[in-house]
PDB file of C-alpha atoms in Angstrom:
ATOM      1  CA  PRO A 863      86.047 174.692  95.095  1.00 54.00           C
ATOM      2  CA  PRO A 864      89.369 173.629  93.649  1.00 55.00           C
ATOM      3  CA  LEU A 865      89.512 171.834  90.352  1.00 55.00           C
ATOM      4  CA  PRO A 866      90.493 168.375  90.430  1.00 51.00           C
ATOM      5  CA  ALA A 867      93.750 167.090  88.953  1.00 51.00           C
ATOM      6  CA  LEU A 868      94.130 166.288  85.278  1.00 52.00           C
ATOM      7  CA  GLY A 869      92.960 162.667  84.337  1.00 51.00           C
ATOM      8  CA  VAL A 870      90.985 162.456  87.722  1.00 50.00           C
ATOM      9  CA  ARG A 871      87.076 162.138  87.521  1.00 55.00           C
ATOM     10  CA  PRO A 872      85.043 164.070  90.039  1.00 50.00           C
ATOM     11  CA  GLY A 873      84.479 162.501  93.262  1.00 52.00           C
ATOM     12  CA  GLN A 874      88.021 160.890  93.326  1.00 50.00           C
ATOM     13  CA  VAL A 875      90.988 161.892  95.080  1.00 46.00           C
ATOM     14  CA  SER A 876      94.569 161.747  93.383  1.00 46.00           C
ATOM     15  CA  VAL A 877      97.556 160.940  95.341  1.00 45.00           C
ATOM     16  CA  ARG A 878     101.106 161.004  93.575  1.00 46.00           C
ATOM     17  CA  GLY A 879      99.268 160.142  90.362  1.00 44.00           C
ATOM     18  CA  SER A 880      97.365 157.087  91.712  1.00 44.00           C
ATOM     19  CA  GLN A 881      93.459 156.751  92.272  1.00 45.00           C
ATOM     20  CA  LEU A 882      92.373 156.136  95.694  1.00 44.00           C
ATOM     21  CA  GLY A 883      88.464 155.653  94.620  1.00 48.00           C
ATOM     22  CA  PRO A 884      85.598 157.694  95.637  1.00 48.00           C
ATOM     23  CA  ARG A 885      85.790 160.167  98.462  1.00 50.00           C
ATOM     24  CA  ILE A 886      84.720 159.172 102.061  1.00 47.00           C
ATOM     25  CA  ARG A 887      82.483 161.371 104.004  1.00 50.00           C
ATOM     26  CA  TYR A 888      84.059 162.196 107.496  1.00 47.00           C
ATOM     27  CA  SER A 889      80.751 161.781 108.931  1.00 51.00           C
ATOM     28  CA  ASN A 890      80.425 157.962 107.685  1.00 53.00           C
ATOM     29  CA  PHE A 891      83.822 157.316 108.513  1.00 48.00           C
ATOM     30  CA  ARG A 892      83.493 158.560 112.290  1.00 51.00           C
ATOM     31  CA  ALA A 893      80.498 156.418 112.529  1.00 53.00           C
ATOM     32  CA  ALA A 894      82.165 153.341 111.455  1.00 51.00           C
ATOM     33  CA  VAL A 895      85.141 154.017 113.616  1.00 48.00           C
ATOM     34  CA  SER A 896      82.311 154.144 116.639  1.00 52.00           C
ATOM     35  CA  ARG A 897      80.819 150.898 115.539  1.00 51.00           C
ATOM     36  CA  ARG A 898      84.414 149.232 115.440  1.00 49.00           C
ATOM     37  CA  SER A 899      85.031 150.479 119.032  1.00 49.00           C
ATOM     38  CA  ALA A 900      82.024 148.772 120.596  1.00 48.00           C
ATOM     39  CA  PRO A 901      82.625 146.182 123.184  1.00 49.00           C
ATOM     40  CA  GLU A 902      82.693 142.595 121.792  1.00 46.00           C
ATOM     41  CA  ALA A 903      80.086 140.055 122.841  1.00 43.00           C
ATOM     42  CA  GLU A 904      80.866 138.494 125.988  1.00 45.00           C
ATOM     43  CA  LEU A 905      82.419 135.132 125.660  1.00 42.00           C
ATOM     44  CA  PRO A 906      80.993 131.728 127.760  1.00 44.00           C
ATOM     45  CA  GLU A 907      83.102 131.150 130.625  1.00 46.00           C
ATOM     46  CA  ALA A 908      85.251 128.275 130.747  1.00 44.00           C
ATOM     47  CA  GLU A 909      84.474 124.890 132.055  1.00 45.00           C
ATOM     48  CA  PRO A 910      85.396 123.958 135.613  1.00 45.00           C
ATOM     49  CA  ASP A 911      88.491 121.817 134.354  1.00 46.00           C
ATOM     50  CA  GLY A 912      89.873 124.806 132.313  1.00 44.00           C
ATOM     51  CA  ALA A 913      88.882 123.712 129.171  1.00 44.00           C
ATOM     52  CA  SER A 914      86.367 126.063 127.161  1.00 44.00           C
ATOM     53  CA  PRO A 915      84.472 125.295 123.908  1.00 42.00           C
ATOM     54  CA  LEU A 916      85.507 128.827 122.618  1.00 39.00           C
ATOM     55  CA  GLN A 917      88.971 130.196 122.599  1.00 44.00           C
ATOM     56  CA  PRO A 918      89.263 133.552 124.156  1.00 42.00           C
ATOM     57  CA  SER A 919      89.724 136.509 121.326  1.00 41.00           C
ATOM     58  CA  VAL A 920      93.362 137.398 120.720  1.00 44.00           C
ATOM     59  CA  GLU A 921      94.018 140.997 119.885  1.00 44.00           C
ATOM     60  CA  GLN A 922      96.822 141.706 117.238  1.00 47.00           C
ATOM     61  CA  PRO A 923      98.054 145.228 116.333  1.00 49.00           C
ATOM     62  CA  LEU A 924      97.523 145.922 112.598  1.00 46.00           C
ATOM     63  CA  GLN A 925     100.042 148.378 111.117  1.00 51.00           C
ATOM     64  CA  GLY A 926      98.055 150.841 108.670  1.00 47.00           C
ATOM     65  CA  ALA A 927      99.621 152.420 105.451  1.00 47.00           C
ATOM     66  CA  SER A 928      99.858 155.789 107.204  1.00 48.00           C
ATOM     67  CA  GLY A 929     101.838 154.361 110.079  1.00 51.00           C
ATOM     68  CA  THR A 930      98.822 154.295 112.683  1.00 48.00           C
ATOM     69  CA  THR A 931      98.130 151.003 114.488  1.00 50.00           C
ATOM     70  CA  ALA A 932      94.697 149.464 114.652  1.00 49.00           C
ATOM     71  CA  THR A 933      93.549 146.476 116.772  1.00 50.00           C
ATOM     72  CA  THR A 934      91.634 143.716 115.253  1.00 47.00           C
ATOM     73  CA  HIS A 935      89.982 141.051 117.065  1.00 51.00           C
ATOM     74  CA  CYS A 936      90.949 137.397 115.808  1.00 51.00           C
ATOM     75  CA  ILE A 937      89.115 134.399 117.115  1.00 58.00           C
ATOM     76  CA  PRO A 938      90.740 130.905 116.354  1.00 57.00           C
ATOM     77  CA  GLY A 939      88.501 128.262 115.325  1.00 54.00           C
ATOM     78  CA  PRO A 940      87.808 125.378 117.183  1.00 57.00           C
ATOM     79  CA  LYS A 941      90.591 122.733 117.798  1.00 61.00           C
ATOM     80  CA  ILE A 942      90.018 119.628 115.741  1.00 58.00           C
ATOM     81  CA  PRO A 943      90.680 116.360 117.789  1.00 56.00           C
ATOM     82  CA  VAL A 944      93.401 113.971 116.285  1.00 52.00           C
ATOM     83  CA  ILE A 945      91.297 110.637 115.259  1.00 53.00           C
ATOM     84  CA  GLN A 946      92.797 107.723 116.521  1.00 57.00           C
ATOM     85  CA  PRO A 947      92.350 104.044 114.686  1.00 58.00           C
ATOM     86  CA  LEU A 948      89.751 102.059 116.293  1.00 68.00           C
ATOM     87  CA  PHE A 949      91.994  98.960 116.457  1.00 75.00           C
ATOM     88  CA  PRO A 950      96.135  98.808 117.024  1.00 86.00           C
ATOM     89  CA  PRO A 951      98.106  97.740 113.737  1.00 91.00           C
ATOM     90  CA  SER A 952      98.458  93.928 113.644  1.00 92.00           C
ATOM     91  CA  THR A 953     100.506  93.792 110.264  1.00 94.00           C
ATOM     92  CA  LEU A 954     103.707  95.255 109.053  1.00 96.00           C
ATOM     93  CA  ILE A 955     104.373  95.768 105.376  1.00 96.00           C
ATOM     94  CA  ILE A 956     108.009  96.586 104.127  1.00 97.00           C
ATOM     95  CA  GLY A 957     109.310  96.575 100.972  1.00 96.00           C
ATOM     96  CA  ASP A 958     110.791  98.780  97.939  1.00 96.00           C
ATOM     97  CA  SER A 959     108.615 101.484  95.993  1.00 95.00           C
ATOM     98  CA  ILE A 960     105.941  98.885  94.879  1.00 96.00           C
ATOM     99  CA  THR A 961     104.483  99.099  98.295  1.00 95.00           C
ATOM    100  CA  ARG A 962     104.357 103.037  98.472  1.00 93.00           C
ATOM    101  CA  HIS A 963     100.557 103.440  98.020  1.00 91.00           C
ATOM    102  CA  LEU A 964      99.478  99.944  99.777  1.00 90.00           C
ATOM    103  CA  ARG A 965      96.795 101.065 102.457  1.00 84.00           C
ATOM    104  CA  PHE A 966      94.351  98.616 104.152  1.00 79.00           C
ATOM    105  CA  LEU A 967      92.989  98.335 107.744  1.00 80.00           C
ATOM    106  CA  ASN A 968      95.389  97.803 110.651  1.00 88.00           C
ATOM    107  CA  VAL A 969      98.535  98.083 108.710  1.00 91.00           C
ATOM    108  CA  ILE A 970     102.032  99.739 109.055  1.00 92.00           C
ATOM    109  CA  THR A 971     103.650 100.228 105.802  1.00 93.00           C
ATOM    110  CA  ARG A 972     107.370 100.996 105.306  1.00 95.00           C
ATOM    111  CA  CYS A 973     108.187 101.861 101.906  1.00 96.00           C
ATOM    112  CA  MET A 974     112.100 102.022 100.821  1.00 96.00           C
ATOM    113  CA  PRO A 975     112.378 103.150  97.224  1.00 95.00           C
ATOM    114  CA  GLY A 976     115.259 101.594  95.704  1.00 94.00           C
ATOM    115  CA  ALA A 977     115.542  99.134  98.167  1.00 96.00           C
ATOM    116  CA  LEU A 978     117.363  95.695  98.014  1.00 97.00           C
ATOM    117  CA  VAL A 979     116.899  92.552  99.881  1.00 97.00           C
ATOM    118  CA  THR A 980     119.608  93.478 101.826  1.00 97.00           C
ATOM    119  CA  ASP A 981     118.352  96.848 102.817  1.00 97.00           C
ATOM    120  CA  VAL A 982     114.993  95.289 103.934  1.00 97.00           C
ATOM    121  CA  LEU A 983     116.718  92.878 106.106  1.00 97.00           C
ATOM    122  CA  ALA A 984     118.854  95.861 107.602  1.00 97.00           C
ATOM    123  CA  GLU A 985     115.782  97.839 108.449  1.00 97.00           C
ATOM    124  CA  LEU A 986     113.806  94.770 109.764  1.00 97.00           C
ATOM    125  CA  ARG A 987     116.768  94.130 112.295  1.00 96.00           C
ATOM    126  CA  ASP A 988     116.196  98.171 113.467  1.00 95.00           C
ATOM    127  CA  MET A 989     112.509  98.128 113.537  1.00 94.00           C
ATOM    128  CA  LEU A 990     111.693  94.629 115.072  1.00 93.00           C
ATOM    129  CA  PRO A 991     112.717  95.681 118.652  1.00 92.00           C
ATOM    130  CA  THR A 992     110.621  98.956 118.697  1.00 92.00           C
ATOM    131  CA  LEU A 993     107.390  97.335 116.694  1.00 92.00           C
ATOM    132  CA  PRO A 994     104.177  97.334 118.771  1.00 92.00           C
ATOM    133  CA  SER A 995     103.233  94.132 120.606  1.00 92.00           C
ATOM    134  CA  THR A 996     100.228  93.995 118.520  1.00 94.00           C
ATOM    135  CA  ILE A 997     102.108  93.348 115.144  1.00 95.00           C
ATOM    136  CA  ARG A 998     101.408  89.905 114.238  1.00 94.00           C
ATOM    137  CA  ARG A 999     102.366  89.425 110.911  1.00 94.00           C
ATOM    138  CA  ILE A1000     105.356  90.606 108.674  1.00 96.00           C
ATOM    139  CA  ILE A1001     104.942  90.834 104.932  1.00 97.00           C
ATOM    140  CA  VAL A1002     107.692  91.563 102.675  1.00 98.00           C
ATOM    141  CA  HIS A1003     107.674  92.642  99.116  1.00 98.00           C
ATOM    142  CA  VAL A1004     111.017  93.552  97.473  1.00 97.00           C
ATOM    143  CA  GLY A1005     113.344  92.002  94.528  1.00 95.00           C
ATOM    144  CA  SER A1006     112.246  94.261  91.790  1.00 93.00           C
ATOM    145  CA  ASP A1007     115.581  96.473  92.186  1.00 94.00           C
ATOM    146  CA  ASP A1008     117.587  93.309  92.603  1.00 94.00           C
ATOM    147  CA  SER A1009     116.585  91.966  89.336  1.00 92.00           C
ATOM    148  CA  ALA A1010     118.032  94.726  87.878  1.00 90.00           C
ATOM    149  CA  ARG A1011     121.420  93.801  88.952  1.00 89.00           C
ATOM    150  CA  CYS A1012     121.512  90.615  86.765  1.00 88.00           C
ATOM    151  CA  GLN A1013     122.910  88.613  89.619  1.00 92.00           C
ATOM    152  CA  SER A1014     120.216  85.894  90.339  1.00 93.00           C
ATOM    153  CA  GLU A1015     122.182  83.624  92.669  1.00 95.00           C
ATOM    154  CA  LEU A1016     123.331  86.530  94.796  1.00 96.00           C
ATOM    155  CA  THR A1017     119.394  87.812  95.173  1.00 96.00           C
ATOM    156  CA  LYS A1018     118.521  84.155  95.921  1.00 96.00           C
ATOM    157  CA  THR A1019     120.962  84.110  98.714  1.00 97.00           C
ATOM    158  CA  ASP A1020     119.941  87.226 100.036  1.00 97.00           C
ATOM    159  CA  PHE A1021     116.403  86.032 100.213  1.00 98.00           C
ATOM    160  CA  SER A1022     117.244  82.908 101.834  1.00 97.00           C
ATOM    161  CA  VAL A1023     119.056  84.895 104.893  1.00 98.00           C
ATOM    162  CA  LEU A1024     115.991  87.179 104.905  1.00 98.00           C
ATOM    163  CA  ILE A1025     113.592  84.228 105.531  1.00 97.00           C
ATOM    164  CA  SER A1026     115.801  82.500 108.007  1.00 96.00           C
ATOM    165  CA  TYR A1027     115.748  85.815 110.253  1.00 96.00           C
ATOM    166  CA  LEU A1028     112.018  86.522 109.774  1.00 94.00           C
ATOM    167  CA  LYS A1029     111.272  82.663 110.914  1.00 93.00           C
ATOM    168  CA  GLN A1030     113.140  83.416 114.292  1.00 92.00           C
ATOM    169  CA  CYS A1031     110.985  86.295 114.917  1.00 90.00           C
ATOM    170  CA  ASP A1032     108.002  84.795 116.324  1.00 89.00           C
ATOM    171  CA  LYS A1033     105.448  86.124 114.060  1.00 93.00           C
ATOM    172  CA  SER A1034     103.622  85.064 110.915  1.00 93.00           C
ATOM    173  CA  VAL A1035     105.860  85.546 107.789  1.00 95.00           C
ATOM    174  CA  PHE A1036     104.762  86.208 104.307  1.00 97.00           C
ATOM    175  CA  VAL A1037     106.632  87.222 101.014  1.00 97.00           C
ATOM    176  CA  SER A1038     104.870  88.911  98.491  1.00 97.00           C
ATOM    177  CA  GLY A1039     106.025  87.926  95.357  1.00 97.00           C
ATOM    178  CA  PRO A1040     107.152  90.315  92.438  1.00 97.00           C
ATOM    179  CA  ILE A1041     105.035  91.834  89.820  1.00 97.00           C
ATOM    180  CA  PRO A1042     105.879  91.635  86.269  1.00 96.00           C
ATOM    181  CA  THR A1043     107.216  94.622  84.184  1.00 95.00           C
ATOM    182  CA  ILE A1044     105.490  95.940  81.089  1.00 94.00           C
ATOM    183  CA  GLY A1045     107.628  97.313  78.104  1.00 90.00           C
ATOM    184  CA  ARG A1046     110.832  97.057  80.182  1.00 89.00           C
ATOM    185  CA  GLY A1047     112.744  94.177  78.192  1.00 89.00           C
ATOM    186  CA  ASN A1048     112.392  90.440  77.925  1.00 92.00           C
ATOM    187  CA  GLU A1049     115.428  89.832  80.046  1.00 93.00           C
ATOM    188  CA  ARG A1050     114.020  92.056  83.034  1.00 93.00           C
ATOM    189  CA  PHE A1051     111.016  90.110  82.785  1.00 95.00           C
ATOM    190  CA  SER A1052     112.213  86.811  82.531  1.00 95.00           C
ATOM    191  CA  ARG A1053     114.420  87.582  85.559  1.00 95.00           C
ATOM    192  CA  LEU A1054     111.479  88.515  87.507  1.00 96.00           C
ATOM    193  CA  LEU A1055     109.505  85.461  86.265  1.00 96.00           C
ATOM    194  CA  SER A1056     112.495  83.030  87.546  1.00 96.00           C
ATOM    195  CA  LEU A1057     112.444  84.897  90.841  1.00 97.00           C
ATOM    196  CA  ASN A1058     108.851  84.684  91.504  1.00 97.00           C
ATOM    197  CA  THR A1059     108.891  81.010  90.597  1.00 97.00           C
ATOM    198  CA  TRP A1060     112.029  80.320  92.950  1.00 97.00           C
ATOM    199  CA  LEU A1061     110.413  82.219  95.628  1.00 97.00           C
ATOM    200  CA  ARG A1062     107.042  80.302  95.557  1.00 97.00           C
ATOM    201  CA  ASP A1063     108.815  77.060  95.669  1.00 97.00           C
ATOM    202  CA  THR A1064     111.224  78.078  98.547  1.00 97.00           C
ATOM    203  CA  CYS A1065     108.311  79.629 100.662  1.00 96.00           C
ATOM    204  CA  GLY A1066     106.536  76.343 100.431  1.00 94.00           C
ATOM    205  CA  GLU A1067     109.440  74.300 101.513  1.00 95.00           C
ATOM    206  CA  THR A1068     110.122  76.679 104.582  1.00 94.00           C
ATOM    207  CA  ASN A1069     106.617  77.019 105.682  1.00 92.00           C
ATOM    208  CA  VAL A1070     106.445  80.693 104.887  1.00 95.00           C
ATOM    209  CA  GLY A1071     103.361  82.315 103.168  1.00 95.00           C
ATOM    210  CA  PHE A1072     103.988  83.233  99.620  1.00 97.00           C
ATOM    211  CA  ILE A1073     101.715  85.682  97.827  1.00 97.00           C
ATOM    212  CA  GLU A1074     101.378  85.127  94.202  1.00 97.00           C
ATOM    213  CA  ASN A1075     101.034  88.615  92.198  1.00 97.00           C
ATOM    214  CA  PHE A1076     102.583  87.794  88.977  1.00 97.00           C
ATOM    215  CA  ASP A1077      99.658  86.077  87.491  1.00 95.00           C
ATOM    216  CA  VAL A1078      97.184  89.026  88.792  1.00 96.00           C
ATOM    217  CA  PHE A1079      99.564  91.617  86.963  1.00 97.00           C
ATOM    218  CA  TRP A1080     100.786  89.554  83.795  1.00 95.00           C
ATOM    219  CA  ASN A1081     100.023  91.620  80.669  1.00 92.00           C
ATOM    220  CA  ARG A1082      97.642  94.213  82.212  1.00 95.00           C
ATOM    221  CA  GLN A1083      99.022  97.433  81.037  1.00 95.00           C
ATOM    222  CA  SER A1084      96.163  99.436  82.538  1.00 96.00           C
ATOM    223  CA  LEU A1085      97.333  98.703  86.075  1.00 97.00           C
ATOM    224  CA  TYR A1086     100.925 100.403  85.904  1.00 96.00           C
ATOM    225  CA  LEU A1087     102.236 103.962  85.579  1.00 96.00           C
ATOM    226  CA  ARG A1088     103.743 105.036  82.359  1.00 95.00           C
ATOM    227  CA  ASP A1089     106.938 103.605  83.308  1.00 94.00           C
ATOM    228  CA  GLY A1090     105.878  99.917  83.290  1.00 94.00           C
ATOM    229  CA  LEU A1091     107.266  99.423  86.440  1.00 94.00           C
ATOM    230  CA  HIS A1092     105.200 100.773  89.218  1.00 96.00           C
ATOM    231  CA  PRO A1093     101.456 100.231  89.715  1.00 96.00           C
ATOM    232  CA  ASN A1094      98.994 103.035  89.541  1.00 96.00           C
ATOM    233  CA  ALA A1095      96.353 103.918  91.857  1.00 95.00           C
ATOM    234  CA  LYS A1096      94.286 101.026  90.377  1.00 96.00           C
ATOM    235  CA  GLY A1097      97.111  98.335  90.356  1.00 96.00           C
ATOM    236  CA  SER A1098      97.922  99.427  94.087  1.00 96.00           C
ATOM    237  CA  ARG A1099      94.403  98.892  95.339  1.00 95.00           C
ATOM    238  CA  LEU A1100      94.450  95.303  93.576  1.00 96.00           C
ATOM    239  CA  LEU A1101      97.875  94.675  94.730  1.00 96.00           C
ATOM    240  CA  ALA A1102      96.615  95.611  98.452  1.00 95.00           C
ATOM    241  CA  ALA A1103      93.171  93.240  98.060  1.00 95.00           C
ATOM    242  CA  ASN A1104      95.494  90.435  96.703  1.00 96.00           C
ATOM    243  CA  ILE A1105      97.675  90.660  99.651  1.00 96.00           C
ATOM    244  CA  HIS A1106      95.041  90.838 102.221  1.00 94.00           C
ATOM    245  CA  TYR A1107      92.895  88.026 100.592  1.00 94.00           C
ATOM    246  CA  THR A1108      95.848  85.552 100.535  1.00 94.00           C
ATOM    247  CA  MET A1109      97.207  86.618 103.951  1.00 92.00           C
ATOM    248  CA  THR A1110      93.702  85.935 105.002  1.00 90.00           C
ATOM    249  CA  CYS A1111      93.358  82.604 103.420  1.00 91.00           C
ATOM    250  CA  ILE A1112      96.548  81.348 104.770  1.00 87.00           C
ATOM    251  CA  ASP A1113      95.734  82.222 108.364  1.00 80.00           C
ATOM    252  CA  THR A1114      92.636  80.381 107.981  1.00 82.00           C
ATOM    253  CA  SER A1115      94.378  77.496 106.746  1.00 77.00           C
ATOM    254  CA  ARG A1116      96.995  77.593 109.390  1.00 72.00           C
ATOM    255  CA  CYS A1117      94.226  78.037 112.232  1.00 72.00           C
ATOM    256  CA  SER A1118      92.458  74.945 110.819  1.00 68.00           C
ATOM    257  CA  ARG A1119      95.677  72.708 110.864  1.00 67.00           C
ATOM    258  CA  HIS A1120      96.513  73.829 114.192  1.00 61.00           C
ATOM    259  CA  ALA A1121      92.820  72.987 115.281  1.00 66.00           C
ATOM    260  CA  GLN A1122      92.996  69.521 113.886  1.00 66.00           C
ATOM    261  CA  LYS A1123      96.390  68.742 115.803  1.00 61.00           C
TER     262      LYS A1123
END
C-alpha cells in the first residue's frame, strides 16, 4: 500500500494539506445512504376543513461541498397561536419617556420620549378618533422635559390647553404628576415641585383626577436609573401601581357621588 503523506497519521486522508479525519469504509457509507433513501413515515391526513395538526414535510435541496445535491426533509414545527387579551383595553396612558415601562391590565401605553405638553396634545388630537370604543379613561404623564426649558408660565399655559381639550372628550381624565429628580440640581427639582403643586390645585379646580407621584418618589434613589431622571424597573412597577391605585380610588369616589345624586 502507498505510504501516507508526511504529517498525516495512519487512517487519515490528507487533501491539499488539510486532514479530513478517519477514512470511511465504502460499505458503511453505502448502508448509510440506503437508510437515508428509505421512505419517510406517512403523515396523517388533513382534517376535513383543510387544517392539519402537522404540516407536510418540505424537501429542500442541499448543495454539497463537492457540487452534488442532496435532499433533506424539513418538517416545520407547530404554529403558535396568537394570544389575545381576555378583555379589551379600557385605559390609555400617554406621556414622555417616564411612561416607557408602565404596564398593567387593559391599558394602551403611548410613550413619546422627549415629548412636551404640546406634543402630547397634538398626538391626542390624532389618536382619539381612532381609539377603541372601550377606552374610558385617559391618563397623561408629561412635564419633566418642559421643566428643563425654564419657562414655567408657558408650561402652565400648555397644560391648561391640554386639560381643557381632554375635558371635551367624554372620558375620565387623569393627570399623573411628575416625579422628582435625583442629583440633577436644585433648580430642576424646584421647578418640578412647583409644577406638581400647580397641577394638583388646577386639577382640583377643574374636576380632573390628579395622581400624586412626587411624595412617593421623593429622596428614594433606589427607584431610579443612574441618570437620576428615569425610574428603573422597580420604580416603574411602583409608578404603575400608584397610578392604578389612585385611579381606582378616584373612580370609586366618583361613582359614589353619582349614586348619591
